[in-house]
Coordinates of C-alpha atoms in Angstrom, one line a residue:
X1 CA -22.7 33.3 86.3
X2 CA -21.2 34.4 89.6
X3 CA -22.5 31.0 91.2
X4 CA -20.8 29.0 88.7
X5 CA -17.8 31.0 89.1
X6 CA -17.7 30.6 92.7
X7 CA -18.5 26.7 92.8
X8 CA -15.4 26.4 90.1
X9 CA -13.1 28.5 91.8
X10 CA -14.3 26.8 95.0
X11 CA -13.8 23.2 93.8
X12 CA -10.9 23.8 91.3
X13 CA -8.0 21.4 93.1
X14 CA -10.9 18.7 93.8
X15 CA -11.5 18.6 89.8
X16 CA -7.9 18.5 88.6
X17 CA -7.4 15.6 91.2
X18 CA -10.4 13.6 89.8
X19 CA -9.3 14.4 86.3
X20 CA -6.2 13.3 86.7
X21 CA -7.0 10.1 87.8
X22 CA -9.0 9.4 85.2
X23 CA -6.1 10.2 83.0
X24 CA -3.4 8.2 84.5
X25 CA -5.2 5.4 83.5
X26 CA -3.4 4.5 80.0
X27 CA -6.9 3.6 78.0
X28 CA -5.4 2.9 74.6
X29 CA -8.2 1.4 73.1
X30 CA -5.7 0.6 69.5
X31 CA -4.0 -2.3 71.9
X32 CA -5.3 -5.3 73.2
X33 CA -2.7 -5.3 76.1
X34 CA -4.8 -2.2 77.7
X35 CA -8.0 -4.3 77.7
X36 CA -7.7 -4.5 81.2
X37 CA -7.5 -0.5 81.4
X38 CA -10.1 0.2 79.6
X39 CA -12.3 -1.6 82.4
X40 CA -10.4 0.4 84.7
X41 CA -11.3 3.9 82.9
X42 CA -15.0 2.7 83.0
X43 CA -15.4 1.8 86.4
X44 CA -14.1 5.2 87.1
X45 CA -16.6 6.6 85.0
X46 CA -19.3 4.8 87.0
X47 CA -17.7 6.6 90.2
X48 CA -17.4 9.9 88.9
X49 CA -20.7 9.5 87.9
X50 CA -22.4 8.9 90.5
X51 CA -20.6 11.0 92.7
X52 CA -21.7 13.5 90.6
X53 CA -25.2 12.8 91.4
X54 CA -26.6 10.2 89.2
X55 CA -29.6 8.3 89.9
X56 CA -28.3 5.1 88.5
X57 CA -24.5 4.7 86.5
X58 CA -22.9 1.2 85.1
X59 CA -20.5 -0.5 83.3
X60 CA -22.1 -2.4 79.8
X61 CA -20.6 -4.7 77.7
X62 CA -20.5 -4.5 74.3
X63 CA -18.9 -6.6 71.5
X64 CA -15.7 -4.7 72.2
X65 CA -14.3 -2.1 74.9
X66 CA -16.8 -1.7 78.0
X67 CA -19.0 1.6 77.8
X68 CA -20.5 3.1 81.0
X69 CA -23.7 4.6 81.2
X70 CA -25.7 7.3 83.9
X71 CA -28.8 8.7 84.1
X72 CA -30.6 11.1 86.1
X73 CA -34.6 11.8 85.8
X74 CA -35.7 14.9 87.4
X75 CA -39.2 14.8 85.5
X76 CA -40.4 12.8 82.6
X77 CA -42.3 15.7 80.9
X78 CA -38.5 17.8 80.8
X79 CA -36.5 17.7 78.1
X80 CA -33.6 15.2 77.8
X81 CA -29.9 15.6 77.1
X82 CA -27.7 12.4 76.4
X83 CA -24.2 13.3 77.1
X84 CA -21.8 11.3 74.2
X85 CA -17.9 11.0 75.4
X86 CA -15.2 8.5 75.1
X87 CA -12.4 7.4 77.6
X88 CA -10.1 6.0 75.0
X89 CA -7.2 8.0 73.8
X90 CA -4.8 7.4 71.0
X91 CA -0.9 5.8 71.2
X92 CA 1.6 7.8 72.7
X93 CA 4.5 7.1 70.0
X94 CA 6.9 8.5 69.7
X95 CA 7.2 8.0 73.1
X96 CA 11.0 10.2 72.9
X97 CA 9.1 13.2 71.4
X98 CA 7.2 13.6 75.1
X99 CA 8.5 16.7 77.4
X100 CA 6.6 15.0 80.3
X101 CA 5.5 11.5 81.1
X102 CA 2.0 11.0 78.9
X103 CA 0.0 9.5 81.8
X104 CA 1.4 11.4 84.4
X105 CA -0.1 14.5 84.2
X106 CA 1.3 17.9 85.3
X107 CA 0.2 21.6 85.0
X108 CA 2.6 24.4 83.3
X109 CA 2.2 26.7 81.3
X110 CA -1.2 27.4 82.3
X111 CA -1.9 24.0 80.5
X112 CA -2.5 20.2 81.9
X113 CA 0.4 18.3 79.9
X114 CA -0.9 14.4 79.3
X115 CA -2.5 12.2 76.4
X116 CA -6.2 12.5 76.9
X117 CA -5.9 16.2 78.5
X118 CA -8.0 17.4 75.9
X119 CA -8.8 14.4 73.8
X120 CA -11.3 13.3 75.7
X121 CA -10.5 13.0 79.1
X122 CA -9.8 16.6 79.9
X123 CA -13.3 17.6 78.1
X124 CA -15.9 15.2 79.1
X125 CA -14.3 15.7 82.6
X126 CA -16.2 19.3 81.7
X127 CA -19.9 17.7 81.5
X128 CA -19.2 15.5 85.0
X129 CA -19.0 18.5 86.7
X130 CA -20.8 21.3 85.0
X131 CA -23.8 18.5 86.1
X132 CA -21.8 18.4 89.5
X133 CA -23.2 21.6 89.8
X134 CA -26.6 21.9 88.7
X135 CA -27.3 18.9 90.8
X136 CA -25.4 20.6 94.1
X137 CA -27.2 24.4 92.9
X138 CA -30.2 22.5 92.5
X139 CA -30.6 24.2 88.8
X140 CA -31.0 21.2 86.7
X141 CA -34.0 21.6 84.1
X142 CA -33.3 18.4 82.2
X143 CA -33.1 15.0 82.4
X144 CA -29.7 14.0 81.7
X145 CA -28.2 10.8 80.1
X146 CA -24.8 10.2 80.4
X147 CA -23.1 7.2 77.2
X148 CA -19.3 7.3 78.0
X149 CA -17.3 4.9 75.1
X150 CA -14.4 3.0 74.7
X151 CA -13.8 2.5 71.1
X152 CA -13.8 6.4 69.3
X153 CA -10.7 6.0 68.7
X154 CA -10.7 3.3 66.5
X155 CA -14.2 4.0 64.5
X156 CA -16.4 3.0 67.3
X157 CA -16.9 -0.1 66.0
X158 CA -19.1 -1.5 68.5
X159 CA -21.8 1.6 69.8
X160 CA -23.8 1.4 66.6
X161 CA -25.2 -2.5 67.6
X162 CA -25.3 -1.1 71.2
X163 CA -27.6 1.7 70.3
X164 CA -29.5 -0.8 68.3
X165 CA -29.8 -2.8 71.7
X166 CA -30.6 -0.3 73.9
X167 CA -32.4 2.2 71.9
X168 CA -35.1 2.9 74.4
X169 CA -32.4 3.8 77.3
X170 CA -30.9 5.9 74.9
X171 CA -34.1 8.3 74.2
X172 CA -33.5 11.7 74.1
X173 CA -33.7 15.0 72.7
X174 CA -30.2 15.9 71.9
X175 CA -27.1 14.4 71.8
X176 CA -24.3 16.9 73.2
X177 CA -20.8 16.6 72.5
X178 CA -17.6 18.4 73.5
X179 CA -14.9 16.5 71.4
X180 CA -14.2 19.5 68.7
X181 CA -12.3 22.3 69.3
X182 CA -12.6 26.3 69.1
X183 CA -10.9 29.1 66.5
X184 CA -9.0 30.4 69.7
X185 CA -9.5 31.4 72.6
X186 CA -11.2 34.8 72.5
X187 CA -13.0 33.4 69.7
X188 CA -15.9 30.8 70.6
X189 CA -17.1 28.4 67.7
X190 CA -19.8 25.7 67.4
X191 CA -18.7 22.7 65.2
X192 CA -21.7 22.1 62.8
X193 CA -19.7 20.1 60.1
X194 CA -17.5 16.8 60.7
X195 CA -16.1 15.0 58.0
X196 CA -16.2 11.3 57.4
X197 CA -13.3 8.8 57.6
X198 CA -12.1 5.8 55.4
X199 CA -9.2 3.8 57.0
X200 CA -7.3 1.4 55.8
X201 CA -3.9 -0.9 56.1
X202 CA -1.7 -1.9 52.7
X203 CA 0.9 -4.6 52.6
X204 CA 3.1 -5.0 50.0
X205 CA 5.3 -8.1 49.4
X206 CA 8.1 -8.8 46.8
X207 CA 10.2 -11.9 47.5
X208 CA 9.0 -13.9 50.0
X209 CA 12.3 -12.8 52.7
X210 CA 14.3 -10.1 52.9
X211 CA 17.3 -10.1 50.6
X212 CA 20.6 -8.5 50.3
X213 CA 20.3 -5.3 48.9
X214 CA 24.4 -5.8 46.6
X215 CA 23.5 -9.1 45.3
X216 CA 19.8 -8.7 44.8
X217 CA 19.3 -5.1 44.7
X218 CA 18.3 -3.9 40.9
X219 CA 16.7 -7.5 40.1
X220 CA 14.4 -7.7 42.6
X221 CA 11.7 -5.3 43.0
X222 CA 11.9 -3.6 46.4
X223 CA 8.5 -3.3 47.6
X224 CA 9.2 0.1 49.6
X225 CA 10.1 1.9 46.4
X226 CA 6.9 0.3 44.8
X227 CA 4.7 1.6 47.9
X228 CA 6.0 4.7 47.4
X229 CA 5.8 5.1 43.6
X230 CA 1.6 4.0 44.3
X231 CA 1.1 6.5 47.1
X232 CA 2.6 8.8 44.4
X233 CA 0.2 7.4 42.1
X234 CA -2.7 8.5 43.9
X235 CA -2.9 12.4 44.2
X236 CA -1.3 15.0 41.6
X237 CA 0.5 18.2 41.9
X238 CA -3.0 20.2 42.5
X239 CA -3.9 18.4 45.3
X240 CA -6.5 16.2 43.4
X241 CA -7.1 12.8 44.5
X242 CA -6.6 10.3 41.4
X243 CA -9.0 7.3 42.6
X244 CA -11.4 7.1 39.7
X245 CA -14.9 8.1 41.1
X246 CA -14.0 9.3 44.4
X247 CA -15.5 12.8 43.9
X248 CA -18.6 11.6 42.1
X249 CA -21.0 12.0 45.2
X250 CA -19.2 15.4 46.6
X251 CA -21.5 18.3 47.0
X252 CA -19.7 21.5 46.3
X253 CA -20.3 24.2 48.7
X254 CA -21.6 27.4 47.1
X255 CA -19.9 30.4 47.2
X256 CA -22.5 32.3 49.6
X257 CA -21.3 29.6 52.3
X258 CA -17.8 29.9 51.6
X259 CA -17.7 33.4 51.6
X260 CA -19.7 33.1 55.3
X261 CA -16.8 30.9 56.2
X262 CA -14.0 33.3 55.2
X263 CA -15.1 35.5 57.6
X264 CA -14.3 33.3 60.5
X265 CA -10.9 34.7 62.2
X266 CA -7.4 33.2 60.5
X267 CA -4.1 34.6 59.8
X268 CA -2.6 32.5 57.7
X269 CA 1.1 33.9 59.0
X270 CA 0.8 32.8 62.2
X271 CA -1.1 29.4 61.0
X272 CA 2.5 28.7 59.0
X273 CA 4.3 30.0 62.2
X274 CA 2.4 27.7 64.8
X275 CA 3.3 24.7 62.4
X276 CA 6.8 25.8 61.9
X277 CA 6.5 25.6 57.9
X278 CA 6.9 27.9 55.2
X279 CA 4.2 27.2 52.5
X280 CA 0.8 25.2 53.5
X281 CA -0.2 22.8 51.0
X282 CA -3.8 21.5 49.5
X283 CA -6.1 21.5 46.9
X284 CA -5.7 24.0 44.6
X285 CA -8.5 26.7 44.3
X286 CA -9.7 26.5 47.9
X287 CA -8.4 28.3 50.8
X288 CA -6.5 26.4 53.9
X289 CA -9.9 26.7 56.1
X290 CA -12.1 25.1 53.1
X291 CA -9.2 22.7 52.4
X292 CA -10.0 21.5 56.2
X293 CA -13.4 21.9 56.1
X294 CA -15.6 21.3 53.4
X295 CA -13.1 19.1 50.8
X296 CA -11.9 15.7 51.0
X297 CA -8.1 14.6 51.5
X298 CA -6.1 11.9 51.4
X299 CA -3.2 11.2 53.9
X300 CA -0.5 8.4 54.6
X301 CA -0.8 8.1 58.2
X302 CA 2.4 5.9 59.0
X303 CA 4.7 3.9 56.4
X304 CA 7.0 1.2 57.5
X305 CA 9.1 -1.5 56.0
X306 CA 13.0 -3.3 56.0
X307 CA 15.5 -2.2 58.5
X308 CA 14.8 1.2 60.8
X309 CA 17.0 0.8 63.2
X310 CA 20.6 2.6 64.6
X311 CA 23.4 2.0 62.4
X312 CA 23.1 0.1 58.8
X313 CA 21.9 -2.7 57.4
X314 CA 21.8 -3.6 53.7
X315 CA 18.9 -5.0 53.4
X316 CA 16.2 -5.2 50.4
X317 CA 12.7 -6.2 52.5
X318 CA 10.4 -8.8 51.5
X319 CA 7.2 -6.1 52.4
X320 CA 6.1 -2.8 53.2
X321 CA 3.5 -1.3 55.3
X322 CA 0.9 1.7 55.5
X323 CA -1.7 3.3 57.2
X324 CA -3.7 5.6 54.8
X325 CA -6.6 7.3 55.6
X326 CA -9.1 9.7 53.2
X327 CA -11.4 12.3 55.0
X328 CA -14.9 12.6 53.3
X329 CA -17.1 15.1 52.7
X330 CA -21.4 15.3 53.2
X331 CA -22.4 12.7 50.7
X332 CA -19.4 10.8 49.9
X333 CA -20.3 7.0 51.3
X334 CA -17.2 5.5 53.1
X335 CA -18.1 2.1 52.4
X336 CA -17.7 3.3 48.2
X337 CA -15.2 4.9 49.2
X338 CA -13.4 2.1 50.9
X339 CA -13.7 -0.1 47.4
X340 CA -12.7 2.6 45.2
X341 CA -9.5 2.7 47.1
X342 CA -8.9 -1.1 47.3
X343 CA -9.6 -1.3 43.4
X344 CA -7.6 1.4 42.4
X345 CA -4.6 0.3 44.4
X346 CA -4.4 -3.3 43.4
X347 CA -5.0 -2.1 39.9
X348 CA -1.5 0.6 40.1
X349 CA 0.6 -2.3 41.2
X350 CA 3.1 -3.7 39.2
X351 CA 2.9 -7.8 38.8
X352 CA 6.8 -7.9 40.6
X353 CA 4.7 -7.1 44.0
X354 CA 1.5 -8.5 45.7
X355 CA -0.6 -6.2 47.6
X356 CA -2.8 -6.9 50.1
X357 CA -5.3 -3.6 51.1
X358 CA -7.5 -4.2 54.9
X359 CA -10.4 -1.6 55.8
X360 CA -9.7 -1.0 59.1
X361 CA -12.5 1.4 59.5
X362 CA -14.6 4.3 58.5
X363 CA -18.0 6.5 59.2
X364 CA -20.3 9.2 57.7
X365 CA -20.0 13.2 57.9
X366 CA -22.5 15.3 59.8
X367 CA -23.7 18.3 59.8
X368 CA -25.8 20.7 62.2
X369 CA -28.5 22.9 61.5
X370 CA -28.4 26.0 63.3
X371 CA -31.6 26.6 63.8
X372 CA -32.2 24.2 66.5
X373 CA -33.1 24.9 69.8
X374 CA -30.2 22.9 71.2
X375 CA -27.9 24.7 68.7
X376 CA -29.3 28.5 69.9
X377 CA -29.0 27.5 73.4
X378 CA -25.1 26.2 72.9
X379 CA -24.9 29.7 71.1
X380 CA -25.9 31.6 74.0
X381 CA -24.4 30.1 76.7
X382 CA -20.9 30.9 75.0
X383 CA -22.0 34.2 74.8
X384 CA -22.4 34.6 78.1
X385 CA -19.2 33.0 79.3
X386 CA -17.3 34.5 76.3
X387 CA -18.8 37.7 75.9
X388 CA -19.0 37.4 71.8
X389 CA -21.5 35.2 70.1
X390 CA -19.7 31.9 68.7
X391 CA -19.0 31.4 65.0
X392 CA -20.4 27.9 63.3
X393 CA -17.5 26.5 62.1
X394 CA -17.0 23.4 59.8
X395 CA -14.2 20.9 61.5
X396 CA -11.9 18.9 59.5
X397 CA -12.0 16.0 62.2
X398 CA -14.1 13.4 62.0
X399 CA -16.2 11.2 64.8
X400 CA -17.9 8.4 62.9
X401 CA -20.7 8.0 65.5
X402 CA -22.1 11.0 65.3
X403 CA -23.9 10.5 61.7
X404 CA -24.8 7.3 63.5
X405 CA -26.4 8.4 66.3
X406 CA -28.5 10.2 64.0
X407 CA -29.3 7.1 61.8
X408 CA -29.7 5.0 64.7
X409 CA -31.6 7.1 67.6
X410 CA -32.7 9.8 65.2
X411 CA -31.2 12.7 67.1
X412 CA -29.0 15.4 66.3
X413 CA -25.9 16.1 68.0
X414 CA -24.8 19.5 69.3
X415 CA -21.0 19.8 69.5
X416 CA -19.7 22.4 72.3
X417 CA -15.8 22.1 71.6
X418 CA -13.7 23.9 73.9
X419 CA -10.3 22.7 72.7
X420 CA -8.0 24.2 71.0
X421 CA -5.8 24.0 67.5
X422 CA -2.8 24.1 70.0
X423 CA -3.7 21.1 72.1
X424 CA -1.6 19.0 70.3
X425 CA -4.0 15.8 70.1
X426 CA -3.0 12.6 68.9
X427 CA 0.5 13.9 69.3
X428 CA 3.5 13.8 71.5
X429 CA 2.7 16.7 74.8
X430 CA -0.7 17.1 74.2
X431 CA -2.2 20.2 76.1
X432 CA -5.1 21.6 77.0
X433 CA -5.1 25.1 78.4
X434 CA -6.6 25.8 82.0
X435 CA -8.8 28.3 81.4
X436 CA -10.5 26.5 78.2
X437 CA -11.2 23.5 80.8
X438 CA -12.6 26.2 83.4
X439 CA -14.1 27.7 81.1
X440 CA -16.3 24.8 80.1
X441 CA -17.5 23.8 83.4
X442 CA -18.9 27.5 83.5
X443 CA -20.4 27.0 79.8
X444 CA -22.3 23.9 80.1
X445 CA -24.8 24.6 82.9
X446 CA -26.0 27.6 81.0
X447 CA -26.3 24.8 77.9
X448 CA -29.2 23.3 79.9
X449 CA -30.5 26.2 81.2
X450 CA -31.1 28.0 77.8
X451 CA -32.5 24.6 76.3
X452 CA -34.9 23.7 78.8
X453 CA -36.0 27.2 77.9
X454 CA -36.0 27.3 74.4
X455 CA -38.1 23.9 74.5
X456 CA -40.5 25.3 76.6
X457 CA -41.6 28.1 73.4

């Protein structure tokens, strides 16, 4: 530990200036006009790659956004890590909501200030130099595989056909992933659980242009009330989701488990106080942590139509827009999922509107086993750093690639989150706290030290 402490306290301008070069680069892989940047953010991958001591890093195509890949062999008969991040980071509307400039990023607080700080800039950036280190120390028990994407955010939509194409490069024994987060900060966890994802886009058309609201208003069916008498439609008072079928496939966890997971640290005061509400909301019967965790949920992501902006303008639109999103649980397909949803809708709407329902995209849940070797090695090198052994948690987020990697490669992926609840990702002034970012760098080498060990028994 006190050589990793020394190289990071050593080395700690040099990685916040790399890292924040790789964050100025706006790689928003939800709009075609940051194609270019997204080339941008791989080539710098390549660099930081190989300056971190790579035998061999490069840009691939794939059917979409670039990816760029690294390796380094120190023996064939060593265990392998592959490395899984993404450079890609979400929108930063609403722009007026940001303290600082998103891809400009600055340090107060304690905390780097920027869109991708955390989510995923700020933690790959972690793996980079944690092997920076092994390589320099000359510590490095594994062979290491670096696959750095450009399309998480948007379902990954092109690594599962790359990984078909390049499954031999991609041999390993464990995928390792920091793109979860942690209970807090004096509280380690290990993300065994993701939930799956079913996105999708709804258009909703009454006349075909926009009318005025006197003359037509009352005689014309106005297709933002109608959207928002179908969202109604589709979840009761109890938190229930109404799509006929959609909790057929759900396996309910038992009450051993869920009694393991209420022992994980949570005040539900301060949870209401962080968010700034006075009552949290969910599924009746299951506690905030399970509501997250182990149950499905159904959100409207963004909802748009007619005239939104200063002043007023009477106006009765000819459509109306959403984004609506349902996470899954283990077992629940997304592609059944996807048709339930487009069935159900079109079947709730009234004949006054059309409705027109797009799956943007979707993926699979995962879950870890804790008895791997990869999994007891993540476990102890938190320990270490931490001083208190990590609890497994179940995460409400999902990363669709994940269950594929699995399916695809046939390895399991170990996810060493060191983000926190507070980060703010996929929001305005998203954060992510020094010491967690430190903190990292010093967790990960001990990651490869305990597994090459614990695949040596």
């Amino acid at each position: 530990m006190n050589e990793i402490d020394k190289y990071v306290k050593t080395h700690e301008k040099r990685f916040l200036d790399e890292l924040f070069e790789l964050i100025r680069i706006p790689s928003i892989s939800s709009l075609p006009e940051h194609k270019p940047d997204m080339y941008k953010a791989a080539e710098k991958w390549k660099e930081l790659l190989l300056a971190a001591g790579a035998d061999k890093a490069e840009v691939m195509e794939t059917d979409g956004n670039p990816v760029t890949y690294g390796k380094k062999i120190i023996d064939k008969n060593a265990p392998t890590v592959l490395v899984y991040a993404h450079m890609d980071v979400m929108p930063v509307d609403p722009i007026d909501l940001w303290k600082t400039a998103p891809f400009e990023p600055v340090v107060k607080d304690g905390k780097i200030w920027a869109r991708g700080a955390d989510d995923d800039k700020g933690q790959s950036f972690m793996h980079a130099k944690a092997f920076e280190y092994l390589v320099q120390s000359g510590t490095l028990e594994c062979n290491v595989k670096f696959l750095i994407e450009g399309e998480e955010e948007v379902g990954s939509p092109s690594l599962p056909k790359f990984c078909k194409r390049h499954k031999k490069m991609l041999e390993a024994d464990v995928i390792l992933v920091s793109d979860t987060s942690m209970i807090a900060p004096d509280v380690p966890s290990i993300t065994t659980g993701l939930r799956g994802l079913a996105y999708w886009q709804v258009e909703v058309t009454g006349p075909n242009v926009d009318l005025h609201s006197g003359i037509f208003g009352g005689a014309v069916a106005n297709p933002i009330n109608v959207l928002a008498k179908m969202i109604a439609q589709t979840t009761d008072n109890d938190g229930r989701i109404l799509i006929p079928g959609f909790y057929d496939d759900v396996v309910e966890v038992s009450q051993k488990e869920r009694n393991m997971m209420a022992k994980a640290p949570f005040s539900l005061t301060e949870y209401k106080k962080a968010l700034d509400v006075k009552e949290v909301y969910g599924e009746k019967g299951y506690s905030t942590n399970e509501r997250t965790g182990i149950r499905p949920t159904f959100d409207v992501c963004g909802i748009w139509g007619g005239y939104t902006g200063d002043g007023a303008k009477t106006v009765l639109p000819s459509k109306a827009y959403a984004k609506i999103s349902t996470r899954l649980v283990p077992n629940q397909d997304h592609n059944k999922i996807a048709k339930l949803f487009v069935k159900y809708f079109e079947s709730i709407a009234p004949k006054s509107v059309k409705v027109k329902v797009e799956y943007l995209h979707g993926g699979p849940s995962y879950v870890c086993p804790i008895d791997l070797p990869a999994y007891r090695a993540a476990q102890k090198a938190y320990s270490d750093v931490y001083g208190k052994e990590p609890v497994p948690v179940r995460s409400g987020g999902s990363i669709p690639i994940i269950a594929t990697f699995e399916e695809i490669l046939g390895i399991k992926s170990v996810l060493m989150g060191f983000g926190l609840g507070s980060d703010a990702i996929h929001s305005p002034n998203e954060n992510f706290p020094l010491e967690q970012f430190y903190n990292g760098i010093r967790t990960i080498p001990l990651f490869y030290t305990y597994f090459a060990r614990q695949m040596k028994k």
